[in-house]
């Protein structure tokens, strides 16, 4: 299995620009999660999907952030307009949900976003 | 309120020493799941173990072992005979309730193993 695939690995952009992060979950996983990691706040959940439907977006910091999952094999996280405080590592993860109990999340390698 | 507390920010040991990472959690649910993840310097998050609230048996996997104690709400992780490759940030995480799929992570403990 290829694992969760995220692109790009690194993104450097200027304040005010639109940023789109991409994620391909593990095939067969019904749940997809977007997390953000910063030194100050650690790992925080932004949003998660079940069967392509957003279930909980309470962690999305502002209206500048939006996420979509148009099909089972692709999701995007968009920031428009970007700000320097959005600089972080963004992780996508996928999961089977509940099989024999709550299944672990499998993470991608992350996208390191730098907004100047 | 912080649901998962990893009080140790950093631990530094010499190779072959044992190291124990503490994790204290807080939940009102009777059914919950605890996880440990490893984040090596390369940055990816690697799943290590899952434990459900009804299984208090300790687990050993090679040099790794986990001690789950509901009485103290702790799920501690020990690396025996540490190696340089164990240098990483280790995260403890909690999933509350039988159908809660999202994980709440602790702040992480940075382990540095010196040769």
mmCIF file of N, CA, C and O in Angstrom, chain A residues 9 31 33 35 37 42-45 48 50 56 58 89 91 95 97-98 100-109, chain B residues 33 35 37 39 42-47 49-50 52 89 91 95-107:
data_model
loop_
_atom_site.group_PDB
_atom_site.id
_atom_site.type_symbol
_atom_site.label_atom_id
_atom_site.label_comp_id
_atom_site.label_asym_id
_atom_site.label_seq_id
_atom_site.Cartn_x
_atom_site.Cartn_y
_atom_site.Cartn_z
ATOM 1 N N UNK A 9 5.339 18.766 -0.624
ATOM 2 C CA UNK A 9 6.025 18.537 0.651
ATOM 3 C C UNK A 9 6.375 19.864 1.318
ATOM 4 O O UNK A 9 6.338 19.980 2.546
ATOM 5 N N UNK A 31 -12.376 7.417 6.390
ATOM 6 C CA UNK A 31 -12.212 8.644 7.169
ATOM 7 C C UNK A 31 -10.941 9.362 6.751
ATOM 8 O O UNK A 31 -9.894 8.736 6.585
ATOM 9 N N UNK A 33 -8.675 12.978 7.699
ATOM 10 C CA UNK A 33 -8.465 14.011 8.715
ATOM 11 C C UNK A 33 -7.399 14.995 8.221
ATOM 12 O O UNK A 33 -6.423 14.595 7.598
ATOM 13 N N UNK A 35 -4.841 17.686 10.026
ATOM 14 C CA UNK A 35 -4.259 18.201 11.265
ATOM 15 C C UNK A 35 -3.231 19.268 10.929
ATOM 16 O O UNK A 35 -2.627 19.261 9.860
ATOM 17 N N UNK A 37 0.251 21.170 12.705
ATOM 18 C CA UNK A 37 1.232 21.061 13.786
ATOM 19 C C UNK A 37 2.062 22.337 13.850
ATOM 20 O O UNK A 37 2.706 22.733 12.869
ATOM 21 N N UNK A 42 0.925 22.576 19.050
ATOM 22 C CA UNK A 42 1.058 21.134 18.875
ATOM 23 C C UNK A 42 0.231 20.645 17.701
ATOM 24 O O UNK A 42 0.033 21.357 16.724
ATOM 25 N N UNK A 43 -0.259 19.425 17.829
ATOM 26 C CA UNK A 43 -1.079 18.812 16.778
ATOM 27 C C UNK A 43 -2.548 19.105 17.059
ATOM 28 O O UNK A 43 -3.086 18.680 18.082
ATOM 29 N N UNK A 44 -3.188 19.784 16.158
ATOM 30 C CA UNK A 44 -4.598 20.096 16.345
ATOM 31 C C UNK A 44 -5.393 19.685 15.115
ATOM 32 O O UNK A 44 -4.971 19.893 13.980
ATOM 33 N N UNK A 45 -6.567 19.112 15.388
ATOM 34 C CA UNK A 45 -7.444 18.657 14.324
ATOM 35 C C UNK A 45 -8.169 19.847 13.719
ATOM 36 O O UNK A 45 -8.757 20.659 14.430
ATOM 37 N N UNK A 48 -12.528 16.702 9.790
ATOM 38 C CA UNK A 48 -12.450 15.349 9.279
ATOM 39 C C UNK A 48 -13.700 14.988 8.482
ATOM 40 O O UNK A 48 -14.767 15.556 8.693
ATOM 41 N N UNK A 50 -16.115 11.768 6.624
ATOM 42 C CA UNK A 50 -16.497 10.369 6.549
ATOM 43 C C UNK A 50 -17.228 10.166 5.229
ATOM 44 O O UNK A 50 -18.219 10.842 4.961
ATOM 45 N N UNK A 56 -16.875 17.101 11.131
ATOM 46 C CA UNK A 56 -16.542 18.023 12.219
ATOM 47 C C UNK A 56 -15.504 19.003 11.707
ATOM 48 O O UNK A 56 -14.366 18.615 11.458
ATOM 49 N N UNK A 58 -15.019 21.938 13.412
ATOM 50 C CA UNK A 58 -14.914 22.909 14.505
ATOM 51 C C UNK A 58 -13.489 23.387 14.741
ATOM 52 O O UNK A 58 -13.271 24.415 15.365
ATOM 53 N N UNK A 89 3.137 22.812 9.772
ATOM 54 C CA UNK A 89 3.113 21.571 9.004
ATOM 55 C C UNK A 89 1.684 21.054 9.028
ATOM 56 O O UNK A 89 1.085 20.908 10.101
ATOM 57 N N UNK A 91 -0.822 18.037 8.199
ATOM 58 C CA UNK A 91 -0.861 16.594 7.986
ATOM 59 C C UNK A 91 -2.251 16.158 7.559
ATOM 60 O O UNK A 91 -3.259 16.616 8.087
ATOM 61 N N UNK A 95 -8.206 6.738 7.918
ATOM 62 C CA UNK A 95 -8.491 5.666 8.869
ATOM 63 C C UNK A 95 -9.658 4.823 8.363
ATOM 64 O O UNK A 95 -10.495 5.296 7.591
ATOM 65 N N UNK A 97 -11.858 3.904 10.450
ATOM 66 C CA UNK A 97 -12.951 4.242 11.355
ATOM 67 C C UNK A 97 -13.010 3.258 12.500
ATOM 68 O O UNK A 97 -12.118 3.230 13.334
ATOM 69 N N UNK A 98 -14.059 2.470 12.513
ATOM 70 C CA UNK A 98 -14.209 1.471 13.568
ATOM 71 C C UNK A 98 -14.312 0.098 12.929
ATOM 72 O O UNK A 98 -15.217 -0.160 12.149
ATOM 73 N N UNK A 100 -12.289 -3.238 14.610
ATOM 74 C CA UNK A 100 -12.199 -3.880 15.924
ATOM 75 C C UNK A 100 -11.852 -2.789 16.913
ATOM 76 O O UNK A 100 -10.749 -2.727 17.424
ATOM 77 N N UNK A 101 -12.780 -1.889 17.146
ATOM 78 C CA UNK A 101 -12.478 -0.699 17.925
ATOM 79 C C UNK A 101 -12.049 0.432 17.010
ATOM 80 O O UNK A 101 -11.949 0.258 15.790
ATOM 81 N N UNK A 102 -11.809 1.589 17.585
ATOM 82 C CA UNK A 102 -11.388 2.753 16.808
ATOM 83 C C UNK A 102 -10.012 2.458 16.196
ATOM 84 O O UNK A 102 -9.056 2.143 16.907
ATOM 85 N N UNK A 103 -9.956 2.542 14.901
ATOM 86 C CA UNK A 103 -8.724 2.214 14.195
ATOM 87 C C UNK A 103 -7.741 3.380 14.253
ATOM 88 O O UNK A 103 -8.144 4.541 14.325
ATOM 89 N N UNK A 104 -6.459 3.106 14.197
ATOM 90 C CA UNK A 104 -5.473 4.195 14.238
ATOM 91 C C UNK A 104 -5.511 5.029 12.968
ATOM 92 O O UNK A 104 -5.947 4.571 11.914
ATOM 93 N N UNK A 105 -5.063 6.253 13.103
ATOM 94 C CA UNK A 105 -4.896 7.122 11.954
ATOM 95 C C UNK A 105 -3.547 6.850 11.308
ATOM 96 O O UNK A 105 -2.536 6.672 11.999
ATOM 97 N N UNK A 106 -3.543 6.842 9.979
ATOM 98 C CA UNK A 106 -2.303 6.701 9.236
ATOM 99 C C UNK A 106 -2.015 8.043 8.578
ATOM 100 O O UNK A 106 -2.841 8.524 7.794
ATOM 101 N N UNK A 107 -0.873 8.601 8.886
ATOM 102 C CA UNK A 107 -0.544 9.949 8.461
ATOM 103 C C UNK A 107 0.307 9.986 7.204
ATOM 104 O O UNK A 107 1.136 9.094 6.974
ATOM 105 N N UNK A 108 0.101 11.053 6.436
ATOM 106 C CA UNK A 108 1.010 11.354 5.343
ATOM 107 C C UNK A 108 2.270 12.019 5.877
ATOM 108 O O UNK A 108 2.416 12.215 7.091
ATOM 109 N N UNK A 109 3.169 12.353 4.992
ATOM 110 C CA UNK A 109 4.440 12.957 5.398
ATOM 111 C C UNK A 109 4.329 14.441 5.724
ATOM 112 O O UNK A 109 5.290 15.044 6.189
ATOM 113 N N UNK B 33 -9.898 4.944 23.664
ATOM 114 C CA UNK B 33 -8.725 4.316 23.068
ATOM 115 C C UNK B 33 -7.519 5.236 23.252
ATOM 116 O O UNK B 33 -7.631 6.454 23.130
ATOM 117 N N UNK B 35 -3.359 5.852 22.173
ATOM 118 C CA UNK B 35 -2.412 5.579 21.106
ATOM 119 C C UNK B 35 -1.058 6.219 21.446
ATOM 120 O O UNK B 35 -0.992 7.212 22.163
ATOM 121 N N UNK B 37 2.318 7.547 19.093
ATOM 122 C CA UNK B 37 2.896 7.785 17.780
ATOM 123 C C UNK B 37 4.330 8.264 17.948
ATOM 124 O O UNK B 37 4.676 8.921 18.929
ATOM 125 N N UNK B 39 7.406 10.471 15.997
ATOM 126 C CA UNK B 39 7.724 11.414 14.925
ATOM 127 C C UNK B 39 9.238 11.578 14.875
ATOM 128 O O UNK B 39 9.818 12.359 15.621
ATOM 129 N N UNK B 42 12.707 13.087 10.476
ATOM 130 C CA UNK B 42 12.228 13.239 9.105
ATOM 131 C C UNK B 42 10.805 13.785 9.043
ATOM 132 O O UNK B 42 10.358 14.239 7.985
ATOM 133 N N UNK B 43 10.085 13.737 10.152
ATOM 134 C CA UNK B 43 8.820 14.454 10.238
ATOM 135 C C UNK B 43 7.539 13.661 10.141
ATOM 136 O O UNK B 43 6.484 14.170 10.512
ATOM 137 N N UNK B 44 7.592 12.442 9.657
ATOM 138 C CA UNK B 44 6.333 11.695 9.518
ATOM 139 C C UNK B 44 5.862 11.220 10.888
ATOM 140 O O UNK B 44 6.639 11.112 11.825
ATOM 141 N N UNK B 45 4.599 10.911 10.986
ATOM 142 C CA UNK B 45 4.012 10.394 12.225
ATOM 143 C C UNK B 45 3.759 8.905 12.048
ATOM 144 O O UNK B 45 3.002 8.495 11.170
ATOM 145 N N UNK B 46 4.365 8.121 12.905
ATOM 146 C CA UNK B 46 4.303 6.669 12.770
ATOM 147 C C UNK B 46 3.518 6.088 13.930
ATOM 148 O O UNK B 46 3.837 6.328 15.105
ATOM 149 N N UNK B 47 2.503 5.315 13.621
ATOM 150 C CA UNK B 47 1.681 4.672 14.631
ATOM 151 C C UNK B 47 2.480 3.566 15.315
ATOM 152 O O UNK B 47 3.127 2.752 14.648
ATOM 153 N N UNK B 49 1.167 1.972 18.742
ATOM 154 C CA UNK B 49 0.300 1.066 19.483
ATOM 155 C C UNK B 49 -1.059 1.696 19.740
ATOM 156 O O UNK B 49 -1.167 2.930 19.816
ATOM 157 N N UNK B 50 -2.064 0.856 19.858
ATOM 158 C CA UNK B 50 -3.396 1.242 20.290
ATOM 159 C C UNK B 50 -3.795 0.361 21.459
ATOM 160 O O UNK B 50 -3.512 -0.829 21.475
ATOM 161 N N UNK B 52 -7.301 -0.256 24.104
ATOM 162 C CA UNK B 52 -8.642 0.172 24.478
ATOM 163 C C UNK B 52 -8.808 0.138 25.991
ATOM 164 O O UNK B 52 -8.032 -0.516 26.699
ATOM 165 N N UNK B 89 10.278 12.545 18.496
ATOM 166 C CA UNK B 89 9.243 13.075 19.379
ATOM 167 C C UNK B 89 8.157 12.007 19.469
ATOM 168 O O UNK B 89 7.732 11.458 18.445
ATOM 169 N N UNK B 91 4.351 10.992 20.772
ATOM 170 C CA UNK B 91 3.061 11.569 21.129
ATOM 171 C C UNK B 91 2.130 10.495 21.671
ATOM 172 O O UNK B 91 2.016 9.401 21.093
ATOM 173 N N UNK B 95 -8.696 8.831 21.988
ATOM 174 C CA UNK B 95 -9.951 8.868 21.264
ATOM 175 C C UNK B 95 -11.041 8.498 22.259
ATOM 176 O O UNK B 95 -11.003 7.421 22.857
ATOM 177 N N UNK B 96 -12.000 9.395 22.439
ATOM 178 C CA UNK B 96 -13.005 9.192 23.482
ATOM 179 C C UNK B 96 -14.288 8.595 22.928
ATOM 180 O O UNK B 96 -14.753 8.997 21.858
ATOM 181 N N UNK B 97 -14.864 7.674 23.663
ATOM 182 C CA UNK B 97 -16.127 7.117 23.236
ATOM 183 C C UNK B 97 -15.931 6.015 22.208
ATOM 184 O O UNK B 97 -14.899 5.931 21.558
ATOM 185 N N UNK B 98 -16.937 5.140 22.057
ATOM 186 C CA UNK B 98 -16.779 3.997 21.154
ATOM 187 C C UNK B 98 -16.762 4.378 19.686
ATOM 188 O O UNK B 98 -16.287 3.617 18.848
ATOM 189 N N UNK B 99 -17.275 5.544 19.346
ATOM 190 C CA UNK B 99 -17.359 5.910 17.934
ATOM 191 C C UNK B 99 -16.760 7.270 17.633
ATOM 192 O O UNK B 99 -17.145 7.926 16.678
ATOM 193 N N UNK B 100 -15.824 7.673 18.433
ATOM 194 C CA UNK B 100 -15.155 8.950 18.190
ATOM 195 C C UNK B 100 -13.856 8.675 17.451
ATOM 196 O O UNK B 100 -12.952 8.061 17.999
ATOM 197 N N UNK B 101 -13.792 9.121 16.222
ATOM 198 C CA UNK B 101 -12.671 8.730 15.396
ATOM 199 C C UNK B 101 -11.516 9.708 15.431
ATOM 200 O O UNK B 101 -10.453 9.423 14.908
ATOM 201 N N UNK B 102 -11.737 10.874 16.015
ATOM 202 C CA UNK B 102 -10.653 11.846 16.009
ATOM 203 C C UNK B 102 -9.788 11.667 17.250
ATOM 204 O O UNK B 102 -10.253 11.245 18.304
ATOM 205 N N UNK B 103 -8.509 11.974 17.079
ATOM 206 C CA UNK B 103 -7.535 11.827 18.154
ATOM 207 C C UNK B 103 -7.150 13.180 18.728
ATOM 208 O O UNK B 103 -6.900 14.130 17.970
ATOM 209 N N UNK B 104 -7.086 13.227 20.060
ATOM 210 C CA UNK B 104 -6.542 14.406 20.739
ATOM 211 C C UNK B 104 -5.131 14.047 21.177
ATOM 212 O O UNK B 104 -4.929 13.052 21.888
ATOM 213 N N UNK B 105 -4.176 14.857 20.768
ATOM 214 C CA UNK B 105 -2.772 14.546 21.023
ATOM 215 C C UNK B 105 -2.229 15.328 22.209
ATOM 216 O O UNK B 105 -2.624 16.470 22.465
ATOM 217 N N UNK B 106 -1.302 14.691 22.912
ATOM 218 C CA UNK B 106 -0.528 15.409 23.906
ATOM 219 C C UNK B 106 0.518 16.280 23.209
ATOM 220 O O UNK B 106 0.655 16.251 21.986
ATOM 221 N N UNK B 107 1.256 17.021 24.008
ATOM 222 C CA UNK B 107 2.230 17.968 23.461
ATOM 223 C C UNK B 107 3.493 17.284 22.942
ATOM 224 O O UNK B 107 4.280 17.897 22.224
#
